[in-house]
PDB file of C-alpha atoms in Angstrom:
ATOM      1  CA  MET A  30    -255.119 -36.322  27.930  1.00  0.00           C
ATOM      2  CA  TYR A  31    -255.420 -32.576  28.430  1.00  0.00           C
ATOM      3  CA  SER A  32    -252.051 -31.854  27.166  1.00  0.00           C
ATOM      4  CA  LYS A  33    -252.797 -33.034  23.820  1.00  0.00           C
ATOM      5  CA  VAL A  34    -255.818 -30.379  23.542  1.00  0.00           C
ATOM      6  CA  THR A  35    -253.326 -27.721  24.871  1.00  0.00           C
ATOM      7  CA  GLN A  36    -250.901 -28.853  22.121  1.00  0.00           C
ATOM      8  CA  GLU A  37    -253.447 -28.753  19.231  1.00  0.00           C
ATOM      9  CA  VAL A  38    -254.640 -25.175  20.444  1.00  0.00           C
ATOM     10  CA  ILE A  39    -250.834 -23.871  20.471  1.00  0.00           C
ATOM     11  CA  TYR A  40    -250.406 -25.556  17.259  1.00  0.00           C
ATOM     12  CA  SER A  41    -253.418 -23.522  15.727  1.00  0.00           C
ATOM     13  CA  LEU A  42    -252.404 -20.459  17.432  1.00  0.00           C
ATOM     14  CA  GLU A  43    -248.848 -20.406  16.032  1.00  0.00           C
ATOM     15  CA  GLU A  44    -250.188 -21.389  12.674  1.00  0.00           C
ATOM     16  CA  CYS A  45    -252.484 -18.227  12.713  1.00  0.00           C
ATOM     17  CA  LEU A  46    -250.585 -16.009  15.256  1.00  0.00           C
ATOM     18  CA  LEU A  47    -250.829 -12.869  13.110  1.00  0.00           C
ATOM     19  CA  ASP A  48    -254.380 -13.399  11.573  1.00  0.00           C
ATOM     20  CA  GLU A  49    -257.467 -11.517  12.992  1.00  0.00           C
ATOM     21  CA  TRP A  50    -258.884 -14.915  14.410  1.00  0.00           C
ATOM     22  CA  GLN A  51    -261.429 -14.880  17.439  1.00  0.00           C
ATOM     23  CA  LEU A  52    -261.676 -17.481  19.943  1.00  0.00           C
ATOM     24  CA  ASP A  53    -264.646 -19.027  18.154  1.00  0.00           C
ATOM     25  CA  ASP A  54    -262.466 -19.545  14.991  1.00  0.00           C
ATOM     26  CA  TYR A  55    -259.835 -21.521  17.067  1.00  0.00           C
ATOM     27  CA  ALA A  56    -262.504 -23.549  18.758  1.00  0.00           C
ATOM     28  CA  SER A  57    -264.199 -24.487  15.112  1.00  0.00           C
ATOM     29  CA  HIS A  58    -260.819 -25.129  13.660  1.00  0.00           C
ATOM     30  CA  ILE A  59    -259.616 -27.555  16.621  1.00  0.00           C
ATOM     31  CA  GLY A  60    -263.195 -28.893  16.947  1.00  0.00           C
ATOM     32  CA  TYR A  61    -263.892 -28.229  20.665  1.00  0.00           C
ATOM     33  CA  SER A  62    -266.301 -25.923  22.278  1.00  0.00           C
ATOM     34  CA  LYS A  63    -264.524 -22.518  23.237  1.00  0.00           C
ATOM     35  CA  PHE A  64    -265.340 -22.806  26.919  1.00  0.00           C
ATOM     36  CA  HIS A  65    -263.608 -26.336  26.858  1.00  0.00           C
ATOM     37  CA  LEU A  66    -260.568 -25.068  25.102  1.00  0.00           C
ATOM     38  CA  SER A  67    -260.286 -21.993  27.442  1.00  0.00           C
ATOM     39  CA  ARG A  68    -260.510 -24.050  30.721  1.00  0.00           C
ATOM     40  CA  ILE A  69    -258.143 -26.583  29.834  1.00  0.00           C
ATOM     41  CA  PHE A  70    -255.457 -24.067  28.166  1.00  0.00           C
ATOM     42  CA  LYS A  71    -255.676 -21.967  31.419  1.00  0.00           C
ATOM     43  CA  GLN A  72    -255.434 -24.958  33.670  1.00  0.00           C
ATOM     44  CA  GLU A  73    -252.365 -26.457  31.767  1.00  0.00           C
ATOM     45  CA  THR A  74    -250.338 -23.162  30.701  1.00  0.00           C
ATOM     46  CA  GLY A  75    -251.556 -20.717  33.520  1.00  0.00           C
ATOM     47  CA  LEU A  76    -252.372 -18.296  30.832  1.00  0.00           C
ATOM     48  CA  THR A  77    -255.623 -17.500  28.891  1.00  0.00           C
ATOM     49  CA  ILE A  78    -255.531 -17.925  25.104  1.00  0.00           C
ATOM     50  CA  SER A  79    -255.599 -14.133  24.468  1.00  0.00           C
ATOM     51  CA  GLU A  80    -252.667 -13.715  26.934  1.00  0.00           C
ATOM     52  CA  TYR A  81    -250.784 -16.230  25.047  1.00  0.00           C
ATOM     53  CA  ILE A  82    -251.395 -14.557  21.754  1.00  0.00           C
ATOM     54  CA  ARG A  83    -250.497 -11.353  23.350  1.00  0.00           C
ATOM     55  CA  LYS A  84    -247.248 -12.375  24.826  1.00  0.00           C
ATOM     56  CA  ARG A  85    -246.223 -14.252  21.442  1.00  0.00           C
ATOM     57  CA  ARG A  86    -247.151 -11.284  19.280  1.00  0.00           C
ATOM     58  CA  LEU A  87    -245.111  -8.966  21.398  1.00  0.00           C
ATOM     59  CA  ALA A  88    -242.125 -11.574  21.216  1.00  0.00           C
ATOM     60  CA  ILE A  89    -242.272 -11.443  17.379  1.00  0.00           C
ATOM     61  CA  ALA A  90    -242.404  -7.497  17.719  1.00  0.00           C
ATOM     62  CA  ALA A  91    -239.168  -7.706  19.957  1.00  0.00           C
ATOM     63  CA  MET A  92    -237.417  -9.814  16.834  1.00  0.00           C
ATOM     64  CA  TYR A  93    -238.713  -7.117  14.376  1.00  0.00           C
ATOM     65  CA  LEU A  94    -237.391  -4.453  16.512  1.00  0.00           C
ATOM     66  CA  LEU A  95    -233.981  -6.186  16.975  1.00  0.00           C
ATOM     67  CA  TYR A  96    -233.598  -7.542  13.396  1.00  0.00           C
ATOM     68  CA  SER A  97    -235.673  -5.564  11.066  1.00  0.00           C
ATOM     69  CA  ASP A  98    -235.752  -1.839  10.065  1.00  0.00           C
ATOM     70  CA  GLU A  99    -239.288  -1.751   9.965  1.00  0.00           C
ATOM     71  CA  SER A 100    -240.685   1.361  11.602  1.00  0.00           C
ATOM     72  CA  ILE A 101    -242.670   1.028  15.140  1.00  0.00           C
ATOM     73  CA  LEU A 102    -245.717   2.023  13.402  1.00  0.00           C
ATOM     74  CA  GLN A 103    -245.407  -0.730  10.813  1.00  0.00           C
ATOM     75  CA  ILE A 104    -244.895  -3.419  13.497  1.00  0.00           C
ATOM     76  CA  ALA A 105    -247.565  -2.156  15.367  1.00  0.00           C
ATOM     77  CA  PHE A 106    -250.086  -2.750  12.626  1.00  0.00           C
ATOM     78  CA  GLU A 107    -248.603  -6.036  11.392  1.00  0.00           C
ATOM     79  CA  LEU A 108    -249.275  -7.317  14.846  1.00  0.00           C
ATOM     80  CA  ARG A 109    -252.863  -6.030  14.591  1.00  0.00           C
ATOM     81  CA  TYR A 110    -252.841  -3.085  17.275  1.00  0.00           C
ATOM     82  CA  GLN A 111    -255.119  -0.374  16.419  1.00  0.00           C
ATOM     83  CA  SER A 112    -252.637   2.256  16.946  1.00  0.00           C
ATOM     84  CA  GLN A 113    -248.708   2.746  17.607  1.00  0.00           C
ATOM     85  CA  GLU A 114    -249.595   4.134  21.166  1.00  0.00           C
ATOM     86  CA  ALA A 115    -251.882   1.003  22.109  1.00  0.00           C
ATOM     87  CA  PHE A 116    -248.754  -1.326  20.941  1.00  0.00           C
ATOM     88  CA  THR A 117    -246.217   0.980  22.927  1.00  0.00           C
ATOM     89  CA  ARG A 118    -248.326   0.628  26.081  1.00  0.00           C
ATOM     90  CA  SER A 119    -248.454  -2.896  25.649  1.00  0.00           C
ATOM     91  CA  PHE A 120    -244.892  -3.710  24.798  1.00  0.00           C
ATOM     92  CA  LYS A 121    -243.941  -1.532  27.731  1.00  0.00           C
ATOM     93  CA  GLU A 122    -246.022  -3.407  30.191  1.00  0.00           C
ATOM     94  CA  LEU A 123    -244.224  -6.651  29.031  1.00  0.00           C
ATOM     95  CA  TYR A 124    -240.557  -5.462  28.244  1.00  0.00           C
ATOM     96  CA  LYS A 125    -240.488  -2.586  30.925  1.00  0.00           C
ATOM     97  CA  MET A 126    -239.447  -0.097  28.187  1.00  0.00           C
ATOM     98  CA  PRO A 127    -240.951   1.441  25.096  1.00  0.00           C
ATOM     99  CA  PRO A 128    -240.154  -0.262  21.855  1.00  0.00           C
ATOM    100  CA  GLY A 129    -237.836   2.554  20.612  1.00  0.00           C
ATOM    101  CA  LYS A 130    -235.850   2.279  23.545  1.00  0.00           C
ATOM    102  CA  TYR A 131    -235.823  -1.332  23.633  1.00  0.00           C
ATOM    103  CA  ARG A 132    -234.658  -1.462  19.784  1.00  0.00           C
ATOM    104  CA  LYS A 133    -231.665   1.011  20.792  1.00  0.00           C
ATOM    105  CA  ILE A 134    -230.504  -0.510  24.035  1.00  0.00           C
ATOM    106  CA  MET A 135    -230.905  -4.046  22.885  1.00  0.00           C
ATOM    107  CA  ARG A 136    -229.103  -3.711  19.575  1.00  0.00           C
ATOM    108  CA  THR A 137    -226.093  -2.121  21.344  1.00  0.00           C
ATOM    109  CA  LEU A 138    -226.105  -5.169  23.830  1.00  0.00           C
ATOM    110  CA  GLN A 139    -226.593  -7.676  21.141  1.00  0.00           C
ATOM    111  CA  GLY A 140    -223.216  -6.175  19.637  1.00  0.00           C
ATOM    112  CA  THR A 141    -221.324  -6.415  22.631  1.00  0.00           C
ATOM    113  CA  GLU A 142    -222.314  -9.824  23.300  1.00  0.00           C
ATOM    114  CA  GLU A 143    -221.631 -11.153  19.917  1.00  0.00           C
ATOM    115  CA  LYS A 144    -217.936  -9.483  19.999  1.00  0.00           C
ATOM    116  CA  ASN A 145    -217.284 -11.228  23.408  1.00  0.00           C
ATOM    117  CA  MET A 146    -218.749 -14.711  22.614  1.00  0.00           C
ATOM    118  CA  SER A 147    -216.167 -17.135  22.640  1.00  0.00           C
ATOM    119  CA  ASP A 148    -217.759 -20.015  24.648  1.00  0.00           C
ATOM    120  CA  LEU A 149    -221.036 -21.520  23.038  1.00  0.00           C
ATOM    121  CA  THR A 150    -221.257 -24.169  26.044  1.00  0.00           C
ATOM    122  CA  THR A 151    -222.152 -21.341  28.712  1.00  0.00           C
ATOM    123  CA  ILE A 152    -225.378 -20.147  29.911  1.00  0.00           C
ATOM    124  CA  LYS A 153    -225.789 -19.129  33.643  1.00  0.00           C
ATOM    125  CA  GLY A 154    -227.227 -21.980  35.488  1.00  0.00           C
ATOM    126  CA  TRP A 155    -227.294 -24.548  32.993  1.00  0.00           C
ATOM    127  CA  ILE A 156    -224.439 -27.174  32.182  1.00  0.00           C
ATOM    128  CA  LEU A 157    -223.885 -29.508  28.984  1.00  0.00           C
ATOM    129  CA  SER A 158    -223.837 -33.086  29.422  1.00  0.00           C
ATOM    130  CA  GLY A 159    -224.821 -36.408  28.064  1.00  0.00           C
ATOM    131  CA  SER A 160    -223.149 -39.679  26.469  1.00  0.00           C
ATOM    132  CA  HIS A 161    -221.211 -37.510  24.182  1.00  0.00           C
ATOM    133  CA  PRO A 162    -221.407 -33.708  25.154  1.00  0.00           C
ATOM    134  CA  THR A 163    -218.564 -32.732  22.777  1.00  0.00           C
ATOM    135  CA  PHE A 164    -220.621 -33.436  19.939  1.00  0.00           C
ATOM    136  CA  TYR A 165    -223.250 -30.745  21.041  1.00  0.00           C
ATOM    137  CA  GLU A 166    -223.065 -27.206  21.935  1.00  0.00           C
ATOM    138  CA  MET A 167    -225.666 -24.875  23.730  1.00  0.00           C
ATOM    139  CA  LYS A 168    -226.124 -21.047  23.770  1.00  0.00           C
ATOM    140  CA  ALA A 169    -228.660 -18.429  24.587  1.00  0.00           C
ATOM    141  CA  ASP A 170    -230.176 -17.488  21.416  1.00  0.00           C
ATOM    142  CA  GLY A 171    -231.603 -13.927  20.862  1.00  0.00           C
ATOM    143  CA  GLN A 172    -232.862 -14.523  17.346  1.00  0.00           C
ATOM    144  CA  VAL A 173    -235.328 -17.294  18.127  1.00  0.00           C
ATOM    145  CA  PHE A 174    -237.432 -17.297  21.368  1.00  0.00           C
ATOM    146  CA  HIS A 175    -240.999 -18.203  22.608  1.00  0.00           C
ATOM    147  CA  THR A 176    -241.385 -14.972  25.086  1.00  0.00           C
ATOM    148  CA  GLY A 177    -238.934 -12.773  26.611  1.00  0.00           C
ATOM    149  CA  MET A 178    -235.807 -11.913  24.829  1.00  0.00           C
ATOM    150  CA  LYS A 179    -233.887 -15.311  24.462  1.00  0.00           C
ATOM    151  CA  SER A 180    -234.293 -19.129  24.435  1.00  0.00           C
ATOM    152  CA  GLY A 181    -231.747 -21.718  25.010  1.00  0.00           C
ATOM    153  CA  LEU A 182    -230.662 -23.760  22.066  1.00  0.00           C
ATOM    154  CA  LEU A 183    -229.013 -27.325  21.916  1.00  0.00           C
ATOM    155  CA  SER A 184    -227.913 -28.563  18.772  1.00  0.00           C
ATOM    156  CA  SER A 185    -225.387 -30.991  17.189  1.00  0.00           C
ATOM    157  CA  LYS A 186    -222.240 -29.704  15.790  1.00  0.00           C
ATOM    158  CA  THR A 187    -221.053 -33.142  14.171  1.00  0.00           C
ATOM    159  CA  ASP A 188    -222.306 -36.247  12.991  1.00  0.00           C
ATOM    160  CA  VAL A 189    -223.644 -38.252  16.026  1.00  0.00           C
ATOM    161  CA  GLY A 190    -223.705 -41.994  16.112  1.00  0.00           C
ATOM    162  CA  GLU A 191    -226.846 -44.155  16.821  1.00  0.00           C
ATOM    163  CA  GLY A 192    -228.024 -43.739  20.616  1.00  0.00           C
ATOM    164  CA  GLN A 193    -225.414 -41.168  21.435  1.00  0.00           C
ATOM    165  CA  PHE A 194    -227.087 -37.805  23.068  1.00  0.00           C
ATOM    166  CA  GLY A 195    -226.483 -34.606  24.564  1.00  0.00           C
ATOM    167  CA  THR A 196    -228.474 -32.658  27.131  1.00  0.00           C
ATOM    168  CA  MET A 197    -228.793 -29.047  28.421  1.00  0.00           C
ATOM    169  CA  MET A 198    -229.669 -29.343  32.137  1.00  0.00           C
ATOM    170  CA  GLN A 199    -229.805 -28.252  35.769  1.00  0.00           C
ATOM    171  CA  SER A 200    -229.720 -29.881  39.136  1.00  0.00           C
ATOM    172  CA  PHE A 201    -231.149 -28.526  42.566  1.00  0.00           C
ATOM    173  CA  SER A 202    -232.298 -29.596  45.980  1.00  0.00           C
ATOM    174  CA  ALA A 203    -235.683 -31.306  46.503  1.00  0.00           C
ATOM    175  CA  GLU A 204    -236.168 -29.699  49.712  1.00  0.00           C
ATOM    176  CA  ASN A 205    -238.920 -27.474  48.967  1.00  0.00           C
ATOM    177  CA  TRP A 206    -240.887 -30.098  46.856  1.00  0.00           C
ATOM    178  CA  LEU A 207    -240.748 -33.053  49.379  1.00  0.00           C
ATOM    179  CA  GLY A 208    -244.083 -35.030  49.363  1.00  0.00           C
ATOM    180  CA  LYS A 209    -245.310 -33.219  46.320  1.00  0.00           C
ATOM    181  CA  ARG A 210    -246.562 -34.022  42.745  1.00  0.00           C
ATOM    182  CA  ILE A 211    -244.740 -31.767  40.508  1.00  0.00           C
ATOM    183  CA  LYS A 212    -245.200 -30.619  36.993  1.00  0.00           C
ATOM    184  CA  LEU A 213    -242.372 -29.497  34.702  1.00  0.00           C
ATOM    185  CA  SER A 214    -243.386 -27.594  31.662  1.00  0.00           C
ATOM    186  CA  CYS A 215    -241.733 -25.600  28.753  1.00  0.00           C
ATOM    187  CA  PHE A 216    -242.010 -24.547  25.053  1.00  0.00           C
ATOM    188  CA  LEU A 217    -239.921 -26.369  22.873  1.00  0.00           C
ATOM    189  CA  LYS A 218    -239.250 -25.624  18.795  1.00  0.00           C
ATOM    190  CA  THR A 219    -237.184 -28.037  16.826  1.00  0.00           C
ATOM    191  CA  GLU A 220    -235.463 -28.425  13.454  1.00  0.00           C
ATOM    192  CA  ASP A 221    -234.397 -31.605  11.849  1.00  0.00           C
ATOM    193  CA  VAL A 222    -234.050 -33.373  15.080  1.00  0.00           C
ATOM    194  CA  VAL A 223    -233.811 -37.515  15.251  1.00  0.00           C
ATOM    195  CA  LYS A 224    -235.158 -37.507  18.654  1.00  0.00           C
ATOM    196  CA  CYS A 225    -235.764 -35.100  21.720  1.00  0.00           C
ATOM    197  CA  GLY A 226    -237.837 -34.054  24.521  1.00  0.00           C
ATOM    198  CA  VAL A 227    -237.999 -32.897  28.065  1.00  0.00           C
ATOM    199  CA  TRP A 228    -236.622 -34.943  30.995  1.00  0.00           C
ATOM    200  CA  CYS A 229    -236.748 -34.819  34.701  1.00  0.00           C
ATOM    201  CA  ARG A 230    -235.457 -37.044  37.346  1.00  0.00           C
ATOM    202  CA  VAL A 231    -235.610 -37.423  41.111  1.00  0.00           C
ATOM    203  CA  ASP A 232    -232.804 -38.960  43.052  1.00  0.00           C
ATOM    204  CA  ASN A 233    -232.667 -40.099  46.923  1.00  0.00           C
ATOM    205  CA  GLY A 234    -229.798 -39.380  49.202  1.00  0.00           C
ATOM    206  CA  THR A 235    -227.734 -42.370  47.835  1.00  0.00           C
ATOM    207  CA  GLY A 236    -227.809 -41.277  44.221  1.00  0.00           C
ATOM    208  CA  ASP A 237    -230.574 -43.867  43.345  1.00  0.00           C
ATOM    209  CA  VAL A 238    -233.224 -42.835  40.715  1.00  0.00           C
ATOM    210  CA  ILE A 239    -236.674 -43.043  42.012  1.00  0.00           C
ATOM    211  CA  GLN A 240    -238.782 -41.101  39.543  1.00  0.00           C
ATOM    212  CA  PHE A 241    -237.910 -40.461  35.954  1.00  0.00           C
ATOM    213  CA  ASP A 242    -239.470 -39.520  32.485  1.00  0.00           C
ATOM    214  CA  ASN A 243    -237.730 -38.567  29.453  1.00  0.00           C
ATOM    215  CA  MET A 244    -240.555 -38.381  27.114  1.00  0.00           C
ATOM    216  CA  ASP A 245    -239.329 -41.424  25.327  1.00  0.00           C
ATOM    217  CA  ASN A 246    -242.630 -42.816  24.746  1.00  0.00           C
ATOM    218  CA  ARG A 247    -243.847 -39.509  23.316  1.00  0.00           C
ATOM    219  CA  SER A 248    -240.593 -38.026  21.841  1.00  0.00           C
ATOM    220  CA  ILE A 249    -240.412 -35.147  19.309  1.00  0.00           C
ATOM    221  CA  GLN A 250    -238.937 -35.929  15.760  1.00  0.00           C
ATOM    222  CA  GLY A 251    -238.202 -33.775  12.667  1.00  0.00           C
ATOM    223  CA  THR A 252    -239.059 -29.952  12.600  1.00  0.00           C
ATOM    224  CA  THR A 253    -241.872 -28.481  14.799  1.00  0.00           C
ATOM    225  CA  ASP A 254    -242.963 -25.012  15.690  1.00  0.00           C
ATOM    226  CA  TRP A 255    -243.224 -24.108  19.387  1.00  0.00           C
ATOM    227  CA  ASN A 256    -245.312 -26.175  21.458  1.00  0.00           C
ATOM    228  CA  PHE A 257    -245.962 -26.901  25.165  1.00  0.00           C
ATOM    229  CA  TYR A 258    -244.487 -30.020  26.862  1.00  0.00           C
ATOM    230  CA  THR A 259    -245.163 -31.523  30.416  1.00  0.00           C
ATOM    231  CA  VAL A 260    -243.399 -33.867  32.619  1.00  0.00           C
ATOM    232  CA  VAL A 261    -245.218 -34.974  36.072  1.00  0.00           C
ATOM    233  CA  LEU A 262    -243.432 -36.728  38.795  1.00  0.00           C
ATOM    234  CA  ASP A 263    -243.948 -37.383  42.433  1.00  0.00           C
ATOM    235  CA  VAL A 264    -241.223 -36.166  44.957  1.00  0.00           C
ATOM    236  CA  PRO A 265    -241.203 -38.856  47.828  1.00  0.00           C
ATOM    237  CA  LYS A 266    -240.209 -37.803  51.367  1.00  0.00           C
ATOM    238  CA  GLU A 267    -236.686 -39.636  50.715  1.00  0.00           C
ATOM    239  CA  SER A 268    -235.771 -37.512  47.554  1.00  0.00           C
ATOM    240  CA  ALA A 269    -232.470 -35.491  47.901  1.00  0.00           C
ATOM    241  CA  SER A 270    -232.131 -33.716  44.282  1.00  0.00           C
ATOM    242  CA  ILE A 271    -234.140 -32.995  41.006  1.00  0.00           C
ATOM    243  CA  HIS A 272    -232.431 -33.080  37.884  1.00  0.00           C
ATOM    244  CA  PHE A 273    -234.096 -31.816  34.483  1.00  0.00           C
ATOM    245  CA  GLY A 274    -233.379 -30.372  31.083  1.00  0.00           C
ATOM    246  CA  ILE A 275    -233.455 -30.970  27.339  1.00  0.00           C
ATOM    247  CA  LEU A 276    -232.415 -34.175  25.730  1.00  0.00           C
ATOM    248  CA  LEU A 277    -231.332 -34.630  22.067  1.00  0.00           C
ATOM    249  CA  THR A 278    -230.525 -37.740  20.825  1.00  0.00           C
ATOM    250  CA  GLY A 279    -228.602 -37.794  17.439  1.00  0.00           C
ATOM    251  CA  THR A 280    -228.513 -34.670  15.191  1.00  0.00           C
ATOM    252  CA  GLY A 281    -230.488 -31.564  14.997  1.00  0.00           C
ATOM    253  CA  LYS A 282    -231.330 -28.235  16.853  1.00  0.00           C
ATOM    254  CA  VAL A 283    -233.852 -27.800  19.918  1.00  0.00           C
ATOM    255  CA  TRP A 284    -234.953 -24.532  21.258  1.00  0.00           C
ATOM    256  CA  ALA A 285    -236.384 -24.250  24.901  1.00  0.00           C
ATOM    257  CA  ASP A 286    -238.053 -21.482  26.708  1.00  0.00           C
ATOM    258  CA  GLY A 287    -240.332 -20.625  29.488  1.00  0.00           C
ATOM    259  CA  PHE A 288    -239.422 -23.528  32.161  1.00  0.00           C
ATOM    260  CA  LYS A 289    -241.785 -23.680  35.066  1.00  0.00           C
ATOM    261  CA  PHE A 290    -241.966 -25.838  37.954  1.00  0.00           C
ATOM    262  CA  GLU A 291    -245.538 -26.043  39.748  1.00  0.00           C
ATOM    263  CA  GLU A 292    -247.127 -28.341  42.470  1.00  0.00           C
ATOM    264  CA  VAL A 293    -250.054 -30.200  40.886  1.00  0.00           C
ATOM    265  CA  ASP A 294    -252.608 -32.555  42.982  1.00  0.00           C
ATOM    266  CA  LEU A 295    -253.075 -36.303  42.312  1.00  0.00           C
ATOM    267  CA  SER A 296    -255.663 -35.639  39.852  1.00  0.00           C
ATOM    268  CA  VAL A 297    -252.856 -34.941  37.319  1.00  0.00           C
ATOM    269  CA  THR A 298    -251.356 -38.114  35.958  1.00  0.00           C
ATOM    270  CA  SER A 299    -247.800 -38.905  36.755  1.00  0.00           C
ATOM    271  CA  THR A 300    -245.577 -39.432  33.716  1.00  0.00           C
ATOM    272  CA  ASN A 301    -243.034 -41.538  35.741  1.00  0.00           C
ATOM    273  CA  THR A 302    -241.576 -44.444  33.606  1.00  0.00           C
ATOM    274  CA  LEU A 303    -239.744 -46.361  36.125  1.00  0.00           C
ATOM    275  CA  GLY A 304    -242.940 -48.785  36.286  1.00  0.00           C
ATOM    276  CA  GLN A 305    -243.903 -49.057  39.873  1.00  0.00           C
ATOM    277  CA  GLU A 306    -247.413 -49.050  39.026  1.00  0.00           C
ATOM    278  CA  SER A 307    -246.975 -51.970  36.782  1.00  0.00           C
ATOM    279  CA  LEU A 308    -245.973 -54.426  39.495  1.00  0.00           C
ATOM    280  CA  PRO A 309    -248.962 -56.968  40.153  1.00  0.00           C
ATOM    281  CA  LEU A 310    -250.751 -56.633  43.600  1.00  0.00           C
ATOM    282  CA  GLU A 311    -250.115 -60.330  44.461  1.00  0.00           C
ATOM    283  CA  PRO A 312    -247.401 -62.886  43.777  1.00  0.00           C
ATOM    284  CA  VAL A 313    -248.275 -65.550  41.121  1.00  0.00           C
ATOM    285  CA  ASN A 314    -247.721 -69.247  40.441  1.00  0.00           C
ATOM    286  CA  LEU A 315    -246.190 -69.730  43.654  1.00  0.00           C
ATOM    287  CA  GLY A 316    -246.245 -73.861  43.135  1.00  0.00           C
ATOM    288  CA  PHE A 317    -245.053 -73.421  39.586  1.00  0.00           C
ATOM    289  CA  ASP A 318    -247.942 -75.428  38.206  1.00  0.00           C
ATOM    290  CA  GLU A 319    -248.993 -72.731  35.735  1.00  0.00           C
ATOM    291  CA  GLY A 320    -247.426 -73.037  32.206  1.00  0.00           C
TER     292      GLY A 320
END
């Protein structure tokens, strides 16, 4: 399964993100040819391996600018840039402002947000739900993120009983995706989770669930660094709505970043767990003679 290869690549990238490794080094470490790794990684994530490293290093730079007093030159060298000028050009290209200006503006904004933060269950576009939503909280986290400036954090705030769960989720119309196979992807990072994963559901006009996957057969447990996860579902013509999010069963913390929906062709295997494919092609034992 290609996503397994991609997850191995990202695990190695995150482990050695600030090392001076080349593509050959990652390929040797993982045990695949660099051409195979590059093709699969680009196909799965939409990024080349070098683009991924660049974006993640710049995200680390953004965290350093916000939460450390290191000079811009020190940060540039730590992130393997040959000069402060080269670092500034790269940072400005991604964050639309030079690092010095970013540090000044974002620290000011961060201070204002912290003073005004009174509701940890409010993130634009997202709702907190689940079997016991009051046992959980969600917030935008500016200290831990994969790329950009923030991630979404879902965490337990009390002891949670067996089978109880919370979810950070969204719902939207299926109209633009009718008749297509879609891939939902995102990056997740966890801390001491009992069980968590990405989930997606497709409903018809009467509210019946017609496609569903919550990663129950490949759930994340414990503490894990950032990695890439996908759900692939069909959106039949009778679909009315699509729902998705992060599911946390029991205690722990899960950070989510970089959600993306895209159409894929039928060569990408569906992860639907409702089991239509398991039905027999023909009825059996119609005369009740078989044991």
